[in-house]
Amino acid sequence: MNFAFDKHKTALLIMDYQKTIVDRVPHGSQALLEKAAQALAAARATGVKVIYVVIGFRPGYPEVSPLNKTFETLRESGRFEPGSPGTEVHAAVAPLPGELIATKHRVSGFSGSDLEMLLRAGNIDTLVLAGISTSGVVLSTLRQAADLDFRLGVLRDACTDMDPVVHATLMDKVYPRQAEVMDVDEFVAALART
């Protein structure tokens, strides 16, 4: 792996690691949390900016159109309103004081959030993605970030999907066209070289 980057222009995005989402991971949530925590610790230790991306809605879900099948179902569930149980980032990877949180209203980390503004204002040109799920927030954010001309890395073992075959296909065949796919250990080693 030859993922060299400027740590001062790089952000680690921890996406949809909210408790209610982590609790739905069908296999290996503990290993996933450990890998995400390892990536976070390395990023923090080397000065890489950490930004959390979470899903959330105002009371009554005014952001959700009845035409949106995915989010209409979510509205009916009553999840992700302010203060509702499980909306907080999982304690194993919780933000530290001063770390940024961008709240999105769709699948992509950019949709309905101020993520792009935070990145541009912070002079960030490289994103390293960790998220739940590989075929959801990670895919949508990766595609949009590539279109916005960000350099991209994806942490294979800090992402997961309900379907392991879909996860493997995206990581092995789709993502490498636009991003450097790496394990957390490779990311930590790359940070040590900066």
PDB file of C-alpha atoms in Angstrom:
ATOM      1  CA  MET A   1       0.000   0.000   0.000  1.00  0.00           C
ATOM      2  CA  ASN A   2       1.334   3.403  -0.980  1.00  0.00           C
ATOM      3  CA  PHE A   3      -1.180   5.686   0.716  1.00  0.00           C
ATOM      4  CA  ALA A   4       0.951   8.684   1.617  1.00  0.00           C
ATOM      5  CA  PHE A   5      -0.794  11.800   2.847  1.00  0.00           C
ATOM      6  CA  ASP A   6      -0.406  15.040   4.712  1.00  0.00           C
ATOM      7  CA  LYS A   7      -1.826  14.437   8.195  1.00  0.00           C
ATOM      8  CA  HIS A   8      -2.697  18.132   8.461  1.00  0.00           C
ATOM      9  CA  LYS A   9      -4.947  17.858   5.395  1.00  0.00           C
ATOM     10  CA  THR A  10      -6.533  14.516   6.270  1.00  0.00           C
ATOM     11  CA  ALA A  11      -9.726  13.679   8.149  1.00  0.00           C
ATOM     12  CA  LEU A  12     -10.884  10.347   9.510  1.00  0.00           C
ATOM     13  CA  LEU A  13     -14.658  10.107   9.093  1.00  0.00           C
ATOM     14  CA  ILE A  14     -16.436   7.857  11.607  1.00  0.00           C
ATOM     15  CA  MET A  15     -19.845   7.381  10.001  1.00  0.00           C
ATOM     16  CA  ASP A  16     -23.080   6.011  11.464  1.00  0.00           C
ATOM     17  CA  TYR A  17     -21.387   4.457  14.492  1.00  0.00           C
ATOM     18  CA  GLN A  18     -24.472   5.304  16.525  1.00  0.00           C
ATOM     19  CA  LYS A  19     -25.472   2.804  19.184  1.00  0.00           C
ATOM     20  CA  THR A  20     -28.718   1.737  17.547  1.00  0.00           C
ATOM     21  CA  ILE A  21     -26.876   1.060  14.273  1.00  0.00           C
ATOM     22  CA  VAL A  22     -23.952  -0.763  15.901  1.00  0.00           C
ATOM     23  CA  ASP A  23     -26.438  -2.928  17.805  1.00  0.00           C
ATOM     24  CA  ARG A  24     -27.891  -4.115  14.484  1.00  0.00           C
ATOM     25  CA  VAL A  25     -24.561  -5.391  13.153  1.00  0.00           C
ATOM     26  CA  PRO A  26     -25.285  -9.097  12.719  1.00  0.00           C
ATOM     27  CA  HIS A  27     -21.755 -10.334  13.238  1.00  0.00           C
ATOM     28  CA  GLY A  28     -18.580  -9.066  14.820  1.00  0.00           C
ATOM     29  CA  SER A  29     -19.643  -5.715  16.276  1.00  0.00           C
ATOM     30  CA  GLN A  30     -16.989  -6.028  18.991  1.00  0.00           C
ATOM     31  CA  ALA A  31     -14.183  -6.562  16.455  1.00  0.00           C
ATOM     32  CA  LEU A  32     -15.553  -3.693  14.356  1.00  0.00           C
ATOM     33  CA  LEU A  33     -15.597  -1.345  17.355  1.00  0.00           C
ATOM     34  CA  GLU A  34     -12.062  -2.367  18.322  1.00  0.00           C
ATOM     35  CA  LYS A  35     -10.750  -1.600  14.822  1.00  0.00           C
ATOM     36  CA  ALA A  36     -12.552   1.752  14.687  1.00  0.00           C
ATOM     37  CA  ALA A  37     -11.175   2.613  18.142  1.00  0.00           C
ATOM     38  CA  GLN A  38      -7.670   1.678  16.978  1.00  0.00           C
ATOM     39  CA  ALA A  39      -7.991   3.964  13.931  1.00  0.00           C
ATOM     40  CA  LEU A  40      -9.326   6.773  16.132  1.00  0.00           C
ATOM     41  CA  ALA A  41      -6.489   6.469  18.631  1.00  0.00           C
ATOM     42  CA  ALA A  42      -3.879   6.583  15.862  1.00  0.00           C
ATOM     43  CA  ALA A  43      -5.530   9.553  14.143  1.00  0.00           C
ATOM     44  CA  ARG A  44      -5.788  11.498  17.396  1.00  0.00           C
ATOM     45  CA  ALA A  45      -2.193  10.695  18.369  1.00  0.00           C
ATOM     46  CA  THR A  46      -0.843  12.031  15.075  1.00  0.00           C
ATOM     47  CA  GLY A  47      -3.067  15.093  14.748  1.00  0.00           C
ATOM     48  CA  VAL A  48      -5.351  13.807  11.985  1.00  0.00           C
ATOM     49  CA  LYS A  49      -8.724  15.552  12.263  1.00  0.00           C
ATOM     50  CA  VAL A  50     -11.585  13.282  13.354  1.00  0.00           C
ATOM     51  CA  ILE A  51     -15.098  14.062  12.156  1.00  0.00           C
ATOM     52  CA  TYR A  52     -18.180  12.078  13.093  1.00  0.00           C
ATOM     53  CA  VAL A  53     -21.067  11.728  10.677  1.00  0.00           C
ATOM     54  CA  VAL A  54     -24.391  10.779  12.255  1.00  0.00           C
ATOM     55  CA  ILE A  55     -27.943  10.506  11.060  1.00  0.00           C
ATOM     56  CA  GLY A  56     -30.563  12.633  12.758  1.00  0.00           C
ATOM     57  CA  PHE A  57     -33.825  14.474  12.228  1.00  0.00           C
ATOM     58  CA  ARG A  58     -35.809  17.260  13.813  1.00  0.00           C
ATOM     59  CA  PRO A  59     -38.910  16.314  15.816  1.00  0.00           C
ATOM     60  CA  GLY A  60     -41.610  15.230  13.389  1.00  0.00           C
ATOM     61  CA  TYR A  61     -39.080  14.436  10.617  1.00  0.00           C
ATOM     62  CA  PRO A  62     -39.682  17.507   8.417  1.00  0.00           C
ATOM     63  CA  GLU A  63     -36.587  16.487   6.376  1.00  0.00           C
ATOM     64  CA  VAL A  64     -38.239  13.240   5.233  1.00  0.00           C
ATOM     65  CA  SER A  65     -40.296  13.276   2.067  1.00  0.00           C
ATOM     66  CA  PRO A  66     -43.128  10.745   1.781  1.00  0.00           C
ATOM     67  CA  LEU A  67     -41.585   9.917  -1.615  1.00  0.00           C
ATOM     68  CA  ASN A  68     -38.405   8.569   0.012  1.00  0.00           C
ATOM     69  CA  LYS A  69     -39.030   4.885   0.682  1.00  0.00           C
ATOM     70  CA  THR A  70     -35.994   4.332   2.929  1.00  0.00           C
ATOM     71  CA  PHE A  71     -36.465   7.342   5.134  1.00  0.00           C
ATOM     72  CA  GLU A  72     -40.267   7.145   5.236  1.00  0.00           C
ATOM     73  CA  THR A  73     -39.812   3.759   6.939  1.00  0.00           C
ATOM     74  CA  LEU A  74     -37.329   5.328   9.325  1.00  0.00           C
ATOM     75  CA  ARG A  75     -39.800   8.077  10.200  1.00  0.00           C
ATOM     76  CA  GLU A  76     -42.434   5.468  11.013  1.00  0.00           C
ATOM     77  CA  SER A  77     -39.953   3.784  13.379  1.00  0.00           C
ATOM     78  CA  GLY A  78     -39.510   6.926  15.492  1.00  0.00           C
ATOM     79  CA  ARG A  79     -35.728   6.541  15.501  1.00  0.00           C
ATOM     80  CA  PHE A  80     -33.101   9.287  15.223  1.00  0.00           C
ATOM     81  CA  GLU A  81     -35.120  12.177  16.593  1.00  0.00           C
ATOM     82  CA  PRO A  82     -33.203  14.361  19.069  1.00  0.00           C
ATOM     83  CA  GLY A  83     -32.734  12.525  22.344  1.00  0.00           C
ATOM     84  CA  SER A  84     -34.254   9.260  21.162  1.00  0.00           C
ATOM     85  CA  PRO A  85     -32.524   6.158  22.562  1.00  0.00           C
ATOM     86  CA  GLY A  86     -29.523   4.917  20.615  1.00  0.00           C
ATOM     87  CA  THR A  87     -28.823   8.086  18.626  1.00  0.00           C
ATOM     88  CA  GLU A  88     -25.577   8.728  20.509  1.00  0.00           C
ATOM     89  CA  VAL A  89     -22.259   7.578  19.058  1.00  0.00           C
ATOM     90  CA  HIS A  90     -21.322   4.224  20.581  1.00  0.00           C
ATOM     91  CA  ALA A  91     -19.277   4.669  23.773  1.00  0.00           C
ATOM     92  CA  ALA A  92     -16.378   2.614  22.384  1.00  0.00           C
ATOM     93  CA  VAL A  93     -15.716   5.280  19.735  1.00  0.00           C
ATOM     94  CA  ALA A  94     -17.342   8.353  21.282  1.00  0.00           C
ATOM     95  CA  PRO A  95     -16.194  11.842  20.271  1.00  0.00           C
ATOM     96  CA  LEU A  96     -13.821  13.775  22.459  1.00  0.00           C
ATOM     97  CA  PRO A  97     -14.626  17.379  23.402  1.00  0.00           C
ATOM     98  CA  GLY A  98     -14.030  19.606  20.395  1.00  0.00           C
ATOM     99  CA  GLU A  99     -14.309  16.871  17.765  1.00  0.00           C
ATOM    100  CA  LEU A 100     -16.759  17.760  15.039  1.00  0.00           C
ATOM    101  CA  ILE A 101     -20.087  16.031  14.396  1.00  0.00           C
ATOM    102  CA  ALA A 102     -21.932  16.473  11.101  1.00  0.00           C
ATOM    103  CA  THR A 103     -25.587  15.445  11.154  1.00  0.00           C
ATOM    104  CA  LYS A 104     -26.906  14.135   7.849  1.00  0.00           C
ATOM    105  CA  HIS A 105     -30.468  13.567   6.699  1.00  0.00           C
ATOM    106  CA  ARG A 106     -29.848  11.020   3.957  1.00  0.00           C
ATOM    107  CA  VAL A 107     -27.471   8.125   3.238  1.00  0.00           C
ATOM    108  CA  SER A 108     -24.412  10.126   2.132  1.00  0.00           C
ATOM    109  CA  GLY A 109     -22.413  11.985   4.756  1.00  0.00           C
ATOM    110  CA  PHE A 110     -22.728  15.080   2.574  1.00  0.00           C
ATOM    111  CA  SER A 111     -26.513  15.027   2.076  1.00  0.00           C
ATOM    112  CA  GLY A 112     -28.188  17.634   4.220  1.00  0.00           C
ATOM    113  CA  SER A 113     -25.124  18.133   6.430  1.00  0.00           C
ATOM    114  CA  ASP A 114     -22.401  20.745   6.711  1.00  0.00           C
ATOM    115  CA  LEU A 115     -19.660  18.153   6.158  1.00  0.00           C
ATOM    116  CA  GLU A 116     -18.265  19.698   2.980  1.00  0.00           C
ATOM    117  CA  MET A 117     -18.120  23.136   4.618  1.00  0.00           C
ATOM    118  CA  LEU A 118     -16.237  21.712   7.608  1.00  0.00           C
ATOM    119  CA  LEU A 119     -13.758  19.950   5.326  1.00  0.00           C
ATOM    120  CA  ARG A 120     -13.138  22.962   3.077  1.00  0.00           C
ATOM    121  CA  ALA A 121     -12.815  25.327   6.046  1.00  0.00           C
ATOM    122  CA  GLY A 122     -10.308  22.937   7.617  1.00  0.00           C
ATOM    123  CA  ASN A 123      -8.254  22.732   4.393  1.00  0.00           C
ATOM    124  CA  ILE A 124      -8.891  18.966   4.231  1.00  0.00           C
ATOM    125  CA  ASP A 125      -8.220  17.260   0.886  1.00  0.00           C
ATOM    126  CA  THR A 126      -7.978  13.604   1.976  1.00  0.00           C
ATOM    127  CA  LEU A 127     -10.667  11.504   3.655  1.00  0.00           C
ATOM    128  CA  VAL A 128     -10.304   8.125   5.329  1.00  0.00           C
ATOM    129  CA  LEU A 129     -13.682   6.431   5.728  1.00  0.00           C
ATOM    130  CA  ALA A 130     -14.977   4.071   8.412  1.00  0.00           C
ATOM    131  CA  GLY A 131     -18.684   3.344   8.602  1.00  0.00           C
ATOM    132  CA  ILE A 132     -21.758   1.213   8.921  1.00  0.00           C
ATOM    133  CA  SER A 133     -22.743   0.184   6.292  1.00  0.00           C
ATOM    134  CA  THR A 134     -20.392  -0.518   3.420  1.00  0.00           C
ATOM    135  CA  SER A 135     -23.253  -0.409   0.893  1.00  0.00           C
ATOM    136  CA  GLY A 136     -24.902   2.586   2.558  1.00  0.00           C
ATOM    137  CA  VAL A 137     -23.088   5.552   4.086  1.00  0.00           C
ATOM    138  CA  VAL A 138     -19.631   4.417   2.966  1.00  0.00           C
ATOM    139  CA  LEU A 139     -20.603   3.883  -0.678  1.00  0.00           C
ATOM    140  CA  SER A 140     -22.679   7.058  -0.935  1.00  0.00           C
ATOM    141  CA  THR A 141     -20.098   9.223   0.823  1.00  0.00           C
ATOM    142  CA  LEU A 142     -17.217   7.763  -1.183  1.00  0.00           C
ATOM    143  CA  ARG A 143     -18.936   8.437  -4.510  1.00  0.00           C
ATOM    144  CA  GLN A 144     -19.853  11.991  -3.583  1.00  0.00           C
ATOM    145  CA  ALA A 145     -16.417  12.715  -2.111  1.00  0.00           C
ATOM    146  CA  ALA A 146     -14.742  11.439  -5.294  1.00  0.00           C
ATOM    147  CA  ASP A 147     -16.960  13.740  -7.362  1.00  0.00           C
ATOM    148  CA  LEU A 148     -15.870  16.606  -5.073  1.00  0.00           C
ATOM    149  CA  ASP A 149     -12.194  15.780  -5.784  1.00  0.00           C
ATOM    150  CA  PHE A 150     -11.172  14.471  -2.360  1.00  0.00           C
ATOM    151  CA  ARG A 151      -8.422  11.844  -2.106  1.00  0.00           C
ATOM    152  CA  LEU A 152      -9.910   8.768  -0.479  1.00  0.00           C
ATOM    153  CA  GLY A 153      -8.998   5.856   1.728  1.00  0.00           C
ATOM    154  CA  VAL A 154     -11.383   3.239   3.112  1.00  0.00           C
ATOM    155  CA  LEU A 155     -10.716   1.153   6.221  1.00  0.00           C
ATOM    156  CA  ARG A 156     -11.856  -2.338   5.249  1.00  0.00           C
ATOM    157  CA  ASP A 157     -12.060  -3.705   8.790  1.00  0.00           C
ATOM    158  CA  ALA A 158     -13.669  -0.563  10.261  1.00  0.00           C
ATOM    159  CA  CYS A 159     -16.599  -0.917   7.847  1.00  0.00           C
ATOM    160  CA  THR A 160     -19.242  -3.599   7.720  1.00  0.00           C
ATOM    161  CA  ASP A 161     -22.413  -4.505   5.882  1.00  0.00           C
ATOM    162  CA  MET A 162     -25.430  -6.683   6.565  1.00  0.00           C
ATOM    163  CA  ASP A 163     -24.322  -8.771   3.565  1.00  0.00           C
ATOM    164  CA  PRO A 164     -20.689  -9.941   3.749  1.00  0.00           C
ATOM    165  CA  VAL A 165     -20.651 -10.678  -0.005  1.00  0.00           C
ATOM    166  CA  VAL A 166     -21.681  -7.100  -0.802  1.00  0.00           C
ATOM    167  CA  HIS A 167     -18.995  -5.827   1.609  1.00  0.00           C
ATOM    168  CA  ALA A 168     -16.300  -7.923  -0.099  1.00  0.00           C
ATOM    169  CA  THR A 169     -17.437  -6.972  -3.612  1.00  0.00           C
ATOM    170  CA  LEU A 170     -17.386  -3.255  -2.845  1.00  0.00           C
ATOM    171  CA  MET A 171     -14.015  -3.426  -1.093  1.00  0.00           C
ATOM    172  CA  ASP A 172     -12.346  -5.644  -3.709  1.00  0.00           C
ATOM    173  CA  LYS A 173     -13.914  -4.534  -6.978  1.00  0.00           C
ATOM    174  CA  VAL A 174     -15.695  -1.182  -6.705  1.00  0.00           C
ATOM    175  CA  TYR A 175     -13.904   1.024  -4.174  1.00  0.00           C
ATOM    176  CA  PRO A 176     -10.353   0.540  -5.531  1.00  0.00           C
ATOM    177  CA  ARG A 177     -11.362   2.523  -8.624  1.00  0.00           C
ATOM    178  CA  GLN A 178     -11.689   5.660  -6.502  1.00  0.00           C
ATOM    179  CA  ALA A 179      -9.996   4.952  -3.172  1.00  0.00           C
ATOM    180  CA  GLU A 180      -7.140   3.171  -1.477  1.00  0.00           C
ATOM    181  CA  VAL A 181      -8.683   0.258   0.430  1.00  0.00           C
ATOM    182  CA  MET A 182      -6.653  -0.663   3.506  1.00  0.00           C
ATOM    183  CA  ASP A 183      -6.914  -2.396   6.848  1.00  0.00           C
ATOM    184  CA  VAL A 184      -6.685  -0.346  10.029  1.00  0.00           C
ATOM    185  CA  ASP A 185      -3.184  -1.720  10.678  1.00  0.00           C
ATOM    186  CA  GLU A 186      -2.055  -0.369   7.294  1.00  0.00           C
ATOM    187  CA  PHE A 187      -3.613   3.022   8.100  1.00  0.00           C
ATOM    188  CA  VAL A 188      -1.804   3.126  11.447  1.00  0.00           C
ATOM    189  CA  ALA A 189       1.483   2.237   9.708  1.00  0.00           C
ATOM    190  CA  ALA A 190       0.901   4.957   7.093  1.00  0.00           C
ATOM    191  CA  LEU A 191       0.293   7.485   9.888  1.00  0.00           C
ATOM    192  CA  ALA A 192       3.562   6.469  11.526  1.00  0.00           C
ATOM    193  CA  ARG A 193       5.391   7.302   8.281  1.00  0.00           C
ATOM    194  CA  THR A 194       3.992  10.865   8.058  1.00  0.00           C
TER     195      THR A 194
END
